mmCIF file of C-alpha atoms in Angstrom:
data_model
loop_
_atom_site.group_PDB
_atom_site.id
_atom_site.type_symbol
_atom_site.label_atom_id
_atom_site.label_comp_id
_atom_site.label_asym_id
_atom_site.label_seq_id
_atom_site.Cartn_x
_atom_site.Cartn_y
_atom_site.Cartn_z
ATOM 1 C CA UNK A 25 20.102 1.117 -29.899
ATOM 2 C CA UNK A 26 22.775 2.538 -27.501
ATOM 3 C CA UNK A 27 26.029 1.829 -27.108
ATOM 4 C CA UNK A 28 28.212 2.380 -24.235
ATOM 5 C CA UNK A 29 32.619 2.432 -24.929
ATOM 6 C CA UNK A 30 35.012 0.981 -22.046
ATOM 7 C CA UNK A 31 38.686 0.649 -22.133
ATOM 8 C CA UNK A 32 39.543 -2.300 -20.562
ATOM 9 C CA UNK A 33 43.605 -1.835 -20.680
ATOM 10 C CA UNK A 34 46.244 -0.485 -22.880
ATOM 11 C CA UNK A 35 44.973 -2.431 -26.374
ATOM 12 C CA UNK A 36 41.683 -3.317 -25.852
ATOM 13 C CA UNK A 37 38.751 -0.998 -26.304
ATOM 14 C CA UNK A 38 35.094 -2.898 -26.149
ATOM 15 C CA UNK A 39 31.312 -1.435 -27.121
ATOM 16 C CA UNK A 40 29.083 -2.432 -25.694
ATOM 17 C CA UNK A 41 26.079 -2.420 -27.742
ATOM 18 C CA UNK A 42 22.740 -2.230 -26.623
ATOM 19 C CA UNK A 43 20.009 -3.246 -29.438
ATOM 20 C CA UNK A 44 16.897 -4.638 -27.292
ATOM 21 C CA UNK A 45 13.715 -2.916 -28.036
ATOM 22 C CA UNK A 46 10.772 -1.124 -26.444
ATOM 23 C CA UNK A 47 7.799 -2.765 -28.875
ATOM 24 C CA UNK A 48 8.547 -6.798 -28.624
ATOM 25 C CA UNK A 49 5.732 -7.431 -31.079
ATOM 26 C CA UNK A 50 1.850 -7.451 -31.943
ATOM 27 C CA UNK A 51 1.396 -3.561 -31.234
ATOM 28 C CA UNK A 52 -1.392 -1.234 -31.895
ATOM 29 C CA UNK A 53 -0.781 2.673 -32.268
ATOM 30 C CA UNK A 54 -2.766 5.663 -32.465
ATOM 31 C CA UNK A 55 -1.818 9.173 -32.942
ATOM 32 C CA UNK A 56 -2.453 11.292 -29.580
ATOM 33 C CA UNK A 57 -2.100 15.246 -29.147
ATOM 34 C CA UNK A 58 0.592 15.833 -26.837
ATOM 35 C CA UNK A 59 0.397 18.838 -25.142
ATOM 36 C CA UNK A 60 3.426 21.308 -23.732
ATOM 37 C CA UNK A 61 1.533 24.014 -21.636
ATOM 38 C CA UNK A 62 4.877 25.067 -20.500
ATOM 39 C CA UNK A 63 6.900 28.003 -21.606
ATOM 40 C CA UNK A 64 9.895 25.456 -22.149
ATOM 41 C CA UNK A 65 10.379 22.792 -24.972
ATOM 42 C CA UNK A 66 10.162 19.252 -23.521
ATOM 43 C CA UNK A 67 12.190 16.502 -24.838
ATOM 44 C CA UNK A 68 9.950 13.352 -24.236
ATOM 45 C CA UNK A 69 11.720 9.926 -24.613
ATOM 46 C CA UNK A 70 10.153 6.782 -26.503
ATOM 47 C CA UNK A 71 8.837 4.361 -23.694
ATOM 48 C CA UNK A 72 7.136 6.978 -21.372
ATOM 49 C CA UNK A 73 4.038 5.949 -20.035
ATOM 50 C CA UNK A 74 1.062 8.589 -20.665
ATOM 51 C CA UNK A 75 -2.398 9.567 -19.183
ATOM 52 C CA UNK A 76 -4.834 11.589 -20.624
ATOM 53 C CA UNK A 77 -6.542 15.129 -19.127
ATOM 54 C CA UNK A 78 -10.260 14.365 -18.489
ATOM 55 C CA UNK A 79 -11.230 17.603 -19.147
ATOM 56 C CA UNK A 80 -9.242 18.721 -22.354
ATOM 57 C CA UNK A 81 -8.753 15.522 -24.139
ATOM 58 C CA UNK A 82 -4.773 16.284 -23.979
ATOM 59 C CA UNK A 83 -2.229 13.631 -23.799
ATOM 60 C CA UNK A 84 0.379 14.113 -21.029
ATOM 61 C CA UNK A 85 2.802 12.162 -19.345
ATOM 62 C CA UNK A 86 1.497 10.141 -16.783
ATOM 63 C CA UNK A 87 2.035 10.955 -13.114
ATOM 64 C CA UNK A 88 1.370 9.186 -9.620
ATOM 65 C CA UNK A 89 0.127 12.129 -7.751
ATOM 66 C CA UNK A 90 -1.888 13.895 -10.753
ATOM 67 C CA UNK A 91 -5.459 14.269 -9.961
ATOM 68 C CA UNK A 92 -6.710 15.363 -13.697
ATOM 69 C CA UNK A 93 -7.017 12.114 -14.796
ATOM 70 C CA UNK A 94 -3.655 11.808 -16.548
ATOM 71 C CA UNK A 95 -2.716 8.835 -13.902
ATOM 72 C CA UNK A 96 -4.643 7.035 -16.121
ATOM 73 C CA UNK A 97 -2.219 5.237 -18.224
ATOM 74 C CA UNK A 98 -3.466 5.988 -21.930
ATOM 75 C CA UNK A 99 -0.571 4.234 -23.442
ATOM 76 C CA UNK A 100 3.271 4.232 -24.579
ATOM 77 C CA UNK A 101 4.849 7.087 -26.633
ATOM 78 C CA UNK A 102 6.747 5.124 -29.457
ATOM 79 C CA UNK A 103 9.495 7.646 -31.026
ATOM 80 C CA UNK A 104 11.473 10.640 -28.604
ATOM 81 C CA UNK A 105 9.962 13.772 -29.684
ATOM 82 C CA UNK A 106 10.548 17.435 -28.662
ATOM 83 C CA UNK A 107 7.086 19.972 -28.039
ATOM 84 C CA UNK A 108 7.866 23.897 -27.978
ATOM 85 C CA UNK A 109 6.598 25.460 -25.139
ATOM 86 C CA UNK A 110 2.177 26.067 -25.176
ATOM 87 C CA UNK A 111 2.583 23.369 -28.573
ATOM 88 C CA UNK A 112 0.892 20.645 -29.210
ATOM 89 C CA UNK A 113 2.145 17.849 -31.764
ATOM 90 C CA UNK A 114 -0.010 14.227 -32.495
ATOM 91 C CA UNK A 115 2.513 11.460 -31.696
ATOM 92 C CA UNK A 116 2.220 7.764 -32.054
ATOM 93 C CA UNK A 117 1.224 6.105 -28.761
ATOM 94 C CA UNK A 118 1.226 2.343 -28.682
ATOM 95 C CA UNK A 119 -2.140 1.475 -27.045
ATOM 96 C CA UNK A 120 -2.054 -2.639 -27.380
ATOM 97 C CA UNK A 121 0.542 -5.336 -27.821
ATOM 98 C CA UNK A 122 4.016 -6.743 -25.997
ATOM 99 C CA UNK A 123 6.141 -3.507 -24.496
ATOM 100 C CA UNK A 124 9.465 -4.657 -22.516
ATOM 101 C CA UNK A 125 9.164 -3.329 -19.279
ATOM 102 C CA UNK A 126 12.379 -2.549 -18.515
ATOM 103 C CA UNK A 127 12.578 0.037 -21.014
ATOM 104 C CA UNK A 128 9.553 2.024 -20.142
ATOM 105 C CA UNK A 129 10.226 6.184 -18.937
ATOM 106 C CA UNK A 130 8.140 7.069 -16.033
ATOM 107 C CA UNK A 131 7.898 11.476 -15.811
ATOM 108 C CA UNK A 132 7.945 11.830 -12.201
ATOM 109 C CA UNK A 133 11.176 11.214 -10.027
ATOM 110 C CA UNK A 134 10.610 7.703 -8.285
ATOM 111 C CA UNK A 135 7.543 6.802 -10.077
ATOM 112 C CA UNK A 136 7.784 3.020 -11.226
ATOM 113 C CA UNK A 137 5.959 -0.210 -12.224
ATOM 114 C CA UNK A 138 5.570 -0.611 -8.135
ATOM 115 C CA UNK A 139 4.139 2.801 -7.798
ATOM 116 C CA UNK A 140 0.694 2.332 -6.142
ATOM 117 C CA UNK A 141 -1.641 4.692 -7.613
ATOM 118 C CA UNK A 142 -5.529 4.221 -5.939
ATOM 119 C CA UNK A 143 -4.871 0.780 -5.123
ATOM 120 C CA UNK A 144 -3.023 -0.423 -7.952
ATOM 121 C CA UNK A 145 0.572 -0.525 -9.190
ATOM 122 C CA UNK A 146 1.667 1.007 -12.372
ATOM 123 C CA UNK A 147 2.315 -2.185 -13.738
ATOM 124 C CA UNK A 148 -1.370 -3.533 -13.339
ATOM 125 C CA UNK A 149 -2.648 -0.077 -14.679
ATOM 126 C CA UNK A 150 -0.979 -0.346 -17.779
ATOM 127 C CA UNK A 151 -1.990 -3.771 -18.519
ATOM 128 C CA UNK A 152 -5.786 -3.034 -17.092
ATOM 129 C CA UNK A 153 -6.132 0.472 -18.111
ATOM 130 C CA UNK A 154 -5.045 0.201 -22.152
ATOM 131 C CA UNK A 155 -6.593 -1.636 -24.911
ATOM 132 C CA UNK A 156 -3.802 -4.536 -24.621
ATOM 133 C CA UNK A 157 -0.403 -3.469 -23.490
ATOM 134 C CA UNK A 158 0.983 -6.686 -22.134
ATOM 135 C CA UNK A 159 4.200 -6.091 -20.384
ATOM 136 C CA UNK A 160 7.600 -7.998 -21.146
ATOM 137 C CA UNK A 161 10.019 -8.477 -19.139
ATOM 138 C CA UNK A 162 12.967 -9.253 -22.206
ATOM 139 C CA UNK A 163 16.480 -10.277 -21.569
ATOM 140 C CA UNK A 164 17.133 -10.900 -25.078
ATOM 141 C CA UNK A 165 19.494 -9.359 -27.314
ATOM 142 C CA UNK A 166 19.959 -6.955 -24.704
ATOM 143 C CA UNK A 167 23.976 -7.815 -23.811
ATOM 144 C CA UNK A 168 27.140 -7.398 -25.920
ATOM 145 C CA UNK A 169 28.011 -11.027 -25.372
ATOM 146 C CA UNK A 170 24.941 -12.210 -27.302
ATOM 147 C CA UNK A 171 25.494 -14.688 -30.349
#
């Protein structure tokens, strides 16, 4: 849920209150290691799309213009988590069920559902490339209006 706070004049204050969701319904997790092989932490948000190193087994965020096999959408993180720099944590990664589009985190600047990636878009990767992630696209309970 977020919620944003305008003042609209001298009395009237609104929030706006956000409380659509990423999971709409029928999903599947599994617990993935994440890995950081940074010196950094990384904060990763719930919703970002991830791929999975040929080579290691690792879990990383998915990128258009990796070549390690992590463009190959895995699945979904499902909660924001932080990884220490060289850590590596097991997460919850939704691999099948109803995700609203909208709300999904792509790593890479300018990466999106239209990203082509070898001939396909993100969006048809996801849906072809996991167990069952069917994407959403949700309007509801998504404005501060709705009754």
């Amino acid at each position: 849920m977020s919620q944003t706070v305008s003042n609209q004049g001298n009395a009237q204050l609104f929030i706006n209150t956000d409380v659509s969701k990423i999971f709409l319904g029928d999903n599947q997790t599994e617990k993935g290691l994440i890995t950081n092989s940074t010196y950094d932490p990384v904060t990763l948000a719930a919703g970002t799309v991830l791929g999975r190193i040929a080579n290691t087994d690792f879990i990383i965020p998915s990128e258009s213009d990796a070549s390690d096999g992590s463009e190959i959408v895995k699945g979904i993180l499902m909660q924001d988590i932080i990884i220490e720099g060289g850590e590596s944590i097991n997460a919850p990664i939704c691999v099948a069920g109803k995700v609203n589009e909208s709300k999904l985190v792509f790593a890479k600047v300018g990466d999106s559902l239209e990203t082509v990636i070898s001939g396909r878009r993100y969006k048809d990767k996801i849906e072809g490339e996991t167990v069952g992630i069917k994407l959403i696209q949700s309007t509801d309970l998504t404005a501060f209006d709705n009754s």
